[in-house]
PDB file of C-alpha atoms in Angstrom:
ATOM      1  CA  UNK A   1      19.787  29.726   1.836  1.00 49.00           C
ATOM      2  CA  UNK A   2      19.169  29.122   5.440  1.00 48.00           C
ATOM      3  CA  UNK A   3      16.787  31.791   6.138  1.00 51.00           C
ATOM      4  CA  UNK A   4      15.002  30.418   2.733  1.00 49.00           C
ATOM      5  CA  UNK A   5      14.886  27.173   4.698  1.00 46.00           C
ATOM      6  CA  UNK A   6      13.689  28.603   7.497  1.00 48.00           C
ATOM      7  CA  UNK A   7      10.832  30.126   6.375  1.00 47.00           C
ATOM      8  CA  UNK A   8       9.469  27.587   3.921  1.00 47.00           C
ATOM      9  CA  UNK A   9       9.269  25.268   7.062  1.00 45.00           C
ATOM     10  CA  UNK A  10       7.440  28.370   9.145  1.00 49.00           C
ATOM     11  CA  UNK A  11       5.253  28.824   6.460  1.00 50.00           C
ATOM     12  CA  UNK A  12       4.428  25.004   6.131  1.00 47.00           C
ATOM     13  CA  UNK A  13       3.447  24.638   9.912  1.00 44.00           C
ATOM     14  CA  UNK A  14       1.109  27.711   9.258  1.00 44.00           C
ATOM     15  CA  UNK A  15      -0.431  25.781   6.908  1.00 42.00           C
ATOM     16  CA  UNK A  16      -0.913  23.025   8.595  1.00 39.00           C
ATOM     17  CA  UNK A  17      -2.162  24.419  11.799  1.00 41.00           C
ATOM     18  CA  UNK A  18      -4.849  26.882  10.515  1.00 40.00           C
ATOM     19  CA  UNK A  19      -8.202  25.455   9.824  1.00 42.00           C
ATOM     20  CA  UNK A  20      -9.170  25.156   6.423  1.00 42.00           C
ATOM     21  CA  UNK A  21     -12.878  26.423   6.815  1.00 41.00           C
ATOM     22  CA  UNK A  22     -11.648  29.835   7.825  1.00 45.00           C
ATOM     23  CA  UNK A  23      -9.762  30.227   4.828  1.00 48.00           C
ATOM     24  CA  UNK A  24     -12.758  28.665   2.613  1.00 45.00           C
ATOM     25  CA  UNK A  25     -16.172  29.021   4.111  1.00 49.00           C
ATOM     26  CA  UNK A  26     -18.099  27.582   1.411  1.00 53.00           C
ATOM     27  CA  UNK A  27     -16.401  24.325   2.728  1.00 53.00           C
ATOM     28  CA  UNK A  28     -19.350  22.034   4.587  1.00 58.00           C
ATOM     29  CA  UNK A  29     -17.387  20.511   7.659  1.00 60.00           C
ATOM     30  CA  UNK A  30     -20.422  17.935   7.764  1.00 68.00           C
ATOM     31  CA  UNK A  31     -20.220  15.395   5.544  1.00 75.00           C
ATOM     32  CA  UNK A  32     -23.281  15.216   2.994  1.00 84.00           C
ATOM     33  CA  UNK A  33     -21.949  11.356   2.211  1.00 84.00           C
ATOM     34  CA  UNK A  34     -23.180   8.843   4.794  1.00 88.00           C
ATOM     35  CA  UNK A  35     -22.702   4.915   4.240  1.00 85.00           C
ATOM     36  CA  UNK A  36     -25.549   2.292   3.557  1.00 86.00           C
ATOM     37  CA  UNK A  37     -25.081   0.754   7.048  1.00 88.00           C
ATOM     38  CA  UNK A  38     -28.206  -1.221   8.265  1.00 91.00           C
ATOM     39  CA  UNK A  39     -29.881   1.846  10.125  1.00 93.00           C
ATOM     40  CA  UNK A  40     -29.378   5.139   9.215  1.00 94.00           C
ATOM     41  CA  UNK A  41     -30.453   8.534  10.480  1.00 95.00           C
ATOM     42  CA  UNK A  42     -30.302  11.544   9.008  1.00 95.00           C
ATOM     43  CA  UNK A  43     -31.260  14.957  10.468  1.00 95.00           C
ATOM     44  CA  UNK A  44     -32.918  17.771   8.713  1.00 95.00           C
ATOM     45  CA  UNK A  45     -30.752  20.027  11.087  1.00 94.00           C
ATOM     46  CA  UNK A  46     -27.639  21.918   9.578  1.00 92.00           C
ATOM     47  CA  UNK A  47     -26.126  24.285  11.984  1.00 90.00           C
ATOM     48  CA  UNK A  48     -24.625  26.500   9.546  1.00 87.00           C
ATOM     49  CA  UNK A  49     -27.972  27.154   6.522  1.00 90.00           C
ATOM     50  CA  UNK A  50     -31.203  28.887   7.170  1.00 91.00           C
ATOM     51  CA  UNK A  51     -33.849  27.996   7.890  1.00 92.00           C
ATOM     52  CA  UNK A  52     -32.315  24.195   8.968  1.00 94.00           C
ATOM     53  CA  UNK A  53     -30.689  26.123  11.874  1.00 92.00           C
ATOM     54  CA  UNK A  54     -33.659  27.087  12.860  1.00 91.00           C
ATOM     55  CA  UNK A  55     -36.633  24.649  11.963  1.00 93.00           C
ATOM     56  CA  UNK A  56     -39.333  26.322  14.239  1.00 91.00           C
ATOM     57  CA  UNK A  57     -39.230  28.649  11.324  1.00 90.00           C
ATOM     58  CA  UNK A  58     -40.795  26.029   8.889  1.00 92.00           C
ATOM     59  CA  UNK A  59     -43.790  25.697   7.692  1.00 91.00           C
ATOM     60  CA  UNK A  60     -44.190  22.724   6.013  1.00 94.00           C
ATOM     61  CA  UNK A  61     -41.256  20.031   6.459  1.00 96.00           C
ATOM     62  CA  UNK A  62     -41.024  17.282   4.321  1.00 96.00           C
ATOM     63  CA  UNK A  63     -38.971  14.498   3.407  1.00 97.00           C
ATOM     64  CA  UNK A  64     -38.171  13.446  -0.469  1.00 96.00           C
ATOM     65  CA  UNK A  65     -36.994  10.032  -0.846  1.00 95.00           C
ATOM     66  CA  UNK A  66     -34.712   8.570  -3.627  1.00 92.00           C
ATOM     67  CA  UNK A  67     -35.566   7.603  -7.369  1.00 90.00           C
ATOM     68  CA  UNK A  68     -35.793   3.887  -6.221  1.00 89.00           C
ATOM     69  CA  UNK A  69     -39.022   5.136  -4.313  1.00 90.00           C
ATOM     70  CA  UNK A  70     -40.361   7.254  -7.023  1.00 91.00           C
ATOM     71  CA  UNK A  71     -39.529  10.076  -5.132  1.00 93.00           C
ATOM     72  CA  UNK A  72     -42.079   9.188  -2.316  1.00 94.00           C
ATOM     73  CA  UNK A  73     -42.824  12.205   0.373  1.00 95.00           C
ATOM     74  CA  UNK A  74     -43.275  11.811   3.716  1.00 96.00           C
ATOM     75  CA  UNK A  75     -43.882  14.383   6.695  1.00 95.00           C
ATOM     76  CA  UNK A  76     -42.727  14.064  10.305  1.00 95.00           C
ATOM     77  CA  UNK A  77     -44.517  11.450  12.080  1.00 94.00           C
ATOM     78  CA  UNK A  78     -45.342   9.239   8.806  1.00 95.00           C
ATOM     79  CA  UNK A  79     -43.467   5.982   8.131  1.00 92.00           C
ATOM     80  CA  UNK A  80     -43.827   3.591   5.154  1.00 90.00           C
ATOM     81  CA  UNK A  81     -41.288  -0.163   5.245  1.00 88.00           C
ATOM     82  CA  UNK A  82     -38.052   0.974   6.565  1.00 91.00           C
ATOM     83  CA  UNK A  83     -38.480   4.922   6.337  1.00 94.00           C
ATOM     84  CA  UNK A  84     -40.219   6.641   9.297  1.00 95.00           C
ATOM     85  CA  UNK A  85     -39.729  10.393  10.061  1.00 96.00           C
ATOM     86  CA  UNK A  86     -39.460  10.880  13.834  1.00 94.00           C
ATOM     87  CA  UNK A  87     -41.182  14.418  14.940  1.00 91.00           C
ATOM     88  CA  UNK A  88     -38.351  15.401  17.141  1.00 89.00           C
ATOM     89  CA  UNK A  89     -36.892  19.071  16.942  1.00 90.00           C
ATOM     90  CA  UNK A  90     -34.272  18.259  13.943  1.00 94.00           C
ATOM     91  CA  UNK A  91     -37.398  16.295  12.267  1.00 96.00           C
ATOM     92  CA  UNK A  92     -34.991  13.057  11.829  1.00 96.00           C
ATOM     93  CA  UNK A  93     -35.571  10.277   9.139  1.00 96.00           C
ATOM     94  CA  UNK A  94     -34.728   7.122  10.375  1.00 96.00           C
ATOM     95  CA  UNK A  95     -34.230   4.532   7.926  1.00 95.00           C
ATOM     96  CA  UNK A  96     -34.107   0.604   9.042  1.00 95.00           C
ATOM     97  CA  UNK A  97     -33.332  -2.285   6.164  1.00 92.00           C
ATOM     98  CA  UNK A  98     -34.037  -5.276   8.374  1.00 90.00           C
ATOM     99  CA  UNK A  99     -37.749  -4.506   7.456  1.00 90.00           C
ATOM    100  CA  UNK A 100     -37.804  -3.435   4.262  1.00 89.00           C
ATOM    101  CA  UNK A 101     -38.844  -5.918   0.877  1.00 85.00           C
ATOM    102  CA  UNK A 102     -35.934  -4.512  -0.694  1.00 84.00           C
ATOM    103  CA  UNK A 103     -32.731  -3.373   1.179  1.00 85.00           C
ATOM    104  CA  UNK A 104     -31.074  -1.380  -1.802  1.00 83.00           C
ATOM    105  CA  UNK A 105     -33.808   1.001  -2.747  1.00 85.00           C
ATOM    106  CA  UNK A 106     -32.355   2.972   0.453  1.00 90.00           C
ATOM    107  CA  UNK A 107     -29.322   4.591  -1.727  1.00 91.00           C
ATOM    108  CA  UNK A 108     -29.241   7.220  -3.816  1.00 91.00           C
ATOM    109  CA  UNK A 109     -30.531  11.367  -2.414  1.00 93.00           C
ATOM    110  CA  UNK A 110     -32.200  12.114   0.418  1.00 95.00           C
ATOM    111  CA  UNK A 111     -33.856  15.737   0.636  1.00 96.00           C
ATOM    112  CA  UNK A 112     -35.250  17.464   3.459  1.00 96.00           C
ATOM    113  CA  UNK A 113     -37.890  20.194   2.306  1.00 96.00           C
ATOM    114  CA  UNK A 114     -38.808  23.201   4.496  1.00 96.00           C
ATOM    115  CA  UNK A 115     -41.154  25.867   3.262  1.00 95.00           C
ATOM    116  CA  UNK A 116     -40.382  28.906   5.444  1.00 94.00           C
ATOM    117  CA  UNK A 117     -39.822  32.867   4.611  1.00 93.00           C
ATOM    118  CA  UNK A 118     -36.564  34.397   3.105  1.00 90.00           C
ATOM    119  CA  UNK A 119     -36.448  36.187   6.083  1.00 80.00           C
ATOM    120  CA  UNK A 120     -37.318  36.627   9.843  1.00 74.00           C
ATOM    121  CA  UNK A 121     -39.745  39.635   8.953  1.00 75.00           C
ATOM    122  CA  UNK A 122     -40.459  38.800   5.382  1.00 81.00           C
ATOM    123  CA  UNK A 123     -44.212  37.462   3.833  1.00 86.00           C
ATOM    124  CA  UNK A 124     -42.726  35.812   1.107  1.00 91.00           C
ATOM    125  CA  UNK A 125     -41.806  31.942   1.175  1.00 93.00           C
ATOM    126  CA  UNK A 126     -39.891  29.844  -0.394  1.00 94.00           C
ATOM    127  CA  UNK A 127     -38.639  26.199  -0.585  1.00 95.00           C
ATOM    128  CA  UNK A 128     -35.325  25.315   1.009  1.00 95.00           C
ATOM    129  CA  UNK A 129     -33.502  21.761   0.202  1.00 95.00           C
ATOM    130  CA  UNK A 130     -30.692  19.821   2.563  1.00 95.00           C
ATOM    131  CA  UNK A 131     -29.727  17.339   0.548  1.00 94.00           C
ATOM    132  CA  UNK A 132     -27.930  13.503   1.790  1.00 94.00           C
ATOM    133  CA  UNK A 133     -26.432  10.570  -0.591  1.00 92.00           C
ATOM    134  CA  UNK A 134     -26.560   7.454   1.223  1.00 91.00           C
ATOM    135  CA  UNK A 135     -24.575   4.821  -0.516  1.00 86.00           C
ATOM    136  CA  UNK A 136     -23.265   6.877  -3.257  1.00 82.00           C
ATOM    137  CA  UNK A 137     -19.812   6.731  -4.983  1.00 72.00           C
ATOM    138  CA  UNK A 138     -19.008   2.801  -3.205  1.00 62.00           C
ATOM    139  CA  UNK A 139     -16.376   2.446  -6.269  1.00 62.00           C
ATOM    140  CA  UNK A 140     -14.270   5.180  -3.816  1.00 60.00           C
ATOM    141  CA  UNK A 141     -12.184   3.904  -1.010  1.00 60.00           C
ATOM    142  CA  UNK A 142     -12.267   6.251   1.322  1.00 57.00           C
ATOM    143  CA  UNK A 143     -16.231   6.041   1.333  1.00 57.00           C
ATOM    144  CA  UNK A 144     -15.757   2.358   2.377  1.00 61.00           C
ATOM    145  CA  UNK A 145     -15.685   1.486   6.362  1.00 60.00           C
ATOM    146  CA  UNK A 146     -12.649   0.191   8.082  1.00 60.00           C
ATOM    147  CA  UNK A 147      -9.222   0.800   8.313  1.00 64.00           C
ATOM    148  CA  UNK A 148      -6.695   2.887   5.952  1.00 60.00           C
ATOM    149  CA  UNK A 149      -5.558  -0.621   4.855  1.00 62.00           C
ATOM    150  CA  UNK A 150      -9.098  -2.226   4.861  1.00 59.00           C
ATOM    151  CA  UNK A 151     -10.533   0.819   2.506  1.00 58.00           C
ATOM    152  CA  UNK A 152      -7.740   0.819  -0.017  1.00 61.00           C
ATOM    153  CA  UNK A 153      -7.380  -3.100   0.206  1.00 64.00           C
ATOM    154  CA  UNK A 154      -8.073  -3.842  -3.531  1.00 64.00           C
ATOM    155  CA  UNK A 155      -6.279  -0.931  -4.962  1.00 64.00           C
ATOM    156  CA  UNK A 156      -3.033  -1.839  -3.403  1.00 68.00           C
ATOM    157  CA  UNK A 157      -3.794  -5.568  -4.666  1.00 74.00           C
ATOM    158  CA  UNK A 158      -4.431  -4.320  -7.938  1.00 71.00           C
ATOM    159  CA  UNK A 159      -1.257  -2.126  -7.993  1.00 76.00           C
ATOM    160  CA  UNK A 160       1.245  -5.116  -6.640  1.00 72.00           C
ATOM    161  CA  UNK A 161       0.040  -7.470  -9.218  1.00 81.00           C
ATOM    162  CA  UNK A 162       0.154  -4.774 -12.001  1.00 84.00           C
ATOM    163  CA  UNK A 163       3.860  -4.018 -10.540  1.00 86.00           C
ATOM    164  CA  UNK A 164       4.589  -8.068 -10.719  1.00 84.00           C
ATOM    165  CA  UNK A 165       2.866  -8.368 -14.105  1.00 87.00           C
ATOM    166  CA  UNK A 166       5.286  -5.304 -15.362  1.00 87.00           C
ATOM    167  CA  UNK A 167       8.217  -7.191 -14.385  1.00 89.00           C
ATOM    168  CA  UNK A 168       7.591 -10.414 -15.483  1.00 87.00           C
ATOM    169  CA  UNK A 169       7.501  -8.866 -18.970  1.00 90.00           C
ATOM    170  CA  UNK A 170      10.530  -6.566 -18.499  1.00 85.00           C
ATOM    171  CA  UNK A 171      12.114 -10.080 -17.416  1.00 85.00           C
ATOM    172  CA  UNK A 172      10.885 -11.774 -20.387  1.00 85.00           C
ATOM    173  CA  UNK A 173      11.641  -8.982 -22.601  1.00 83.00           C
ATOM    174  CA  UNK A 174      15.875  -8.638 -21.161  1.00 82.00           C
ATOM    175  CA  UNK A 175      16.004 -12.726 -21.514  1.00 81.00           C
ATOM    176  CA  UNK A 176      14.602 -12.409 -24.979  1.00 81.00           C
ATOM    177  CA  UNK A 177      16.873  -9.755 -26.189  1.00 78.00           C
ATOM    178  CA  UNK A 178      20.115 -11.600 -24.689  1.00 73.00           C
ATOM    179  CA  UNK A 179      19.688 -14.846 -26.100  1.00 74.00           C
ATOM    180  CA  UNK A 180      18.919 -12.964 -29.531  1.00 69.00           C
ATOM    181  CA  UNK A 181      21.727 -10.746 -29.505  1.00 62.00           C
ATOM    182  CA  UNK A 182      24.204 -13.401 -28.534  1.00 59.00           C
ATOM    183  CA  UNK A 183      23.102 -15.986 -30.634  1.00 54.00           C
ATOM    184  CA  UNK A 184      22.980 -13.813 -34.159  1.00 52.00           C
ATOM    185  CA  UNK A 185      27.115 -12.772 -34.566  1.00 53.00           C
ATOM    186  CA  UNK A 186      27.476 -16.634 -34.650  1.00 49.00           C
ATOM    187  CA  UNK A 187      24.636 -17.297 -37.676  1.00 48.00           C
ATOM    188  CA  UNK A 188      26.221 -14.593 -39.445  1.00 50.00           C
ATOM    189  CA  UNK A 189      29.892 -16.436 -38.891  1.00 48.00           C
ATOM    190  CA  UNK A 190      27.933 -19.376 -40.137  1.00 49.00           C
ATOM    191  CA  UNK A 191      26.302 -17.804 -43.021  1.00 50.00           C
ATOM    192  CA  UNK A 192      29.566 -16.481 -43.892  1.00 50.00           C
ATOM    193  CA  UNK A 193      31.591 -19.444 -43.947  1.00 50.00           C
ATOM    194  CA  UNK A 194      29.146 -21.348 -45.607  1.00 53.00           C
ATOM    195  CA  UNK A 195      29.091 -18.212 -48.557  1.00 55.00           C
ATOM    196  CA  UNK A 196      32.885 -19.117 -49.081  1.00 53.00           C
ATOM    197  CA  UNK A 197      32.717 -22.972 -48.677  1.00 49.00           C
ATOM    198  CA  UNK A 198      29.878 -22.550 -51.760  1.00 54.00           C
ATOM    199  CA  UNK A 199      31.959 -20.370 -53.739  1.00 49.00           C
ATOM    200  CA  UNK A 200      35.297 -22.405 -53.503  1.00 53.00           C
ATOM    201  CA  UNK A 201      33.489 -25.644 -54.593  1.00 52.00           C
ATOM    202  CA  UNK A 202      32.168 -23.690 -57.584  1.00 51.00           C
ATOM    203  CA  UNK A 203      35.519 -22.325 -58.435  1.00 51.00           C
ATOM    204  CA  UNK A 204      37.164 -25.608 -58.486  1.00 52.00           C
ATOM    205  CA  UNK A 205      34.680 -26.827 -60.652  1.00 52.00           C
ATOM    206  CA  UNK A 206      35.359 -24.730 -62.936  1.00 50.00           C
ATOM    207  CA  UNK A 207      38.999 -25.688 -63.126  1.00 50.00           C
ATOM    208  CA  UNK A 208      38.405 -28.922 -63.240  1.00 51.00           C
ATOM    209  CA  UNK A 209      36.565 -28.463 -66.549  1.00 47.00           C
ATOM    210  CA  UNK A 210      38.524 -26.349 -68.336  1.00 49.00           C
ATOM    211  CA  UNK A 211      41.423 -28.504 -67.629  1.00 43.00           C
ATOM    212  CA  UNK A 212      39.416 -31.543 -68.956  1.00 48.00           C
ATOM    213  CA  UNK A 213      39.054 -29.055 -72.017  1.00 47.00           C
ATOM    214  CA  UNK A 214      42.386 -28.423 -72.551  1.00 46.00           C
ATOM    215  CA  UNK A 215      43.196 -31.857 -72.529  1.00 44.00           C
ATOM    216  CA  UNK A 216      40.539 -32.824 -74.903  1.00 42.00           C
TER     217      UNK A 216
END
């Protein structure tokens, strides 16, 4: 049992000191979830996918806004309201709400475009897409800024005063059942001995008249 012990807690510390990206690549340590804070930049740099590791590679670079936009283009160096697309080496879209007509049209997908070829000797091109969601899934805590108690803030509200809620009825419900069952052995009693009260007056009744017969 002890050397069970021993090496379910050696095999738990494993665990929890080997990275998690070793063991499952296809796991993006970046983040593709950024919040709708009042500026926002995001890069068309990814150090791990081709050809955003490399953008002197591209061709054509462009950036695809959300729905809210109709899906407006832009290419490094153009800017329209609150989007502007800086022509730095990671081709950056820098988004500012302060001067835009309307602050909300900024959530939803951002994609970065880059035409380049399949490969570093190849003639053939094709379209790659880095994708960003700015604002998306707010109904999540964790996606909301602040502290572990700031984030989950309404959830633990919502499970105290379901908790309180539960047992105000369970209260209720024991106070309804003790009253019952306490009160009902003494209605029967009553029922009972009102049953024999009824039934003695009608038997002496009928004494009473057939002695008034007899004597008649």
């Amino acid at each position: 049992m002890g050397n069970q012990l021993l090496f379910l807690l050696l095999a738990t510390a494993a665990l929890v000191t080997a990275s998690v990206y070793d063991d499952f690549p296809q796991w993006d340590p970046i983040h593709w979830l950024v919040p709708s804070t009042e500026t926002i930049e995001l890069s068309c740099y990814h150090p791990s996918y081709y050809p955003f590791n490399d953008l002197s590679k591209g061709h054509n670079i462009q950036w695809i806004l959300p729905k809210p936009t109709s899906y407006r283009h832009l290419k490094p160096g153009e800017s329209n309201e609150g989007w502007k697309v800086l022509n730095d080496t990671k081709y950056t879209l820098k988004i500012d709400k302060s001067i835009m007509n309307v602050p909300d049209a900024v959530n939803g997908m951002y994609v970065c475009a880059v035409l380049a070829p399949i490969s570093d000797k190849s003639e053939i091109y094709s379209w790659y897409y880095l994708r960003w969601g700015v604002g998306l899934y707010t109904n999540v805590p964790a996606m909301n800024e602040g502290t572990i108690a700031q984030k989950y803030y309404m959830s633990f509200t919502y499970s105290w005063v379901s908790t309180l809620v539960a047992i105000v009825i369970f209260v209720l419900f024991a106070i309804t059942v003790h009253f019952r069952y306490k009160g009902g052995p003494v209605l029967e009693v009553d029922e009972e001995a009102g049953s024999e009260l009824s039934f003695t007056s009608k038997k002496s009744d009928k004494k009473g008249i057939d002695f008034d017969s007899g004597m008649l």
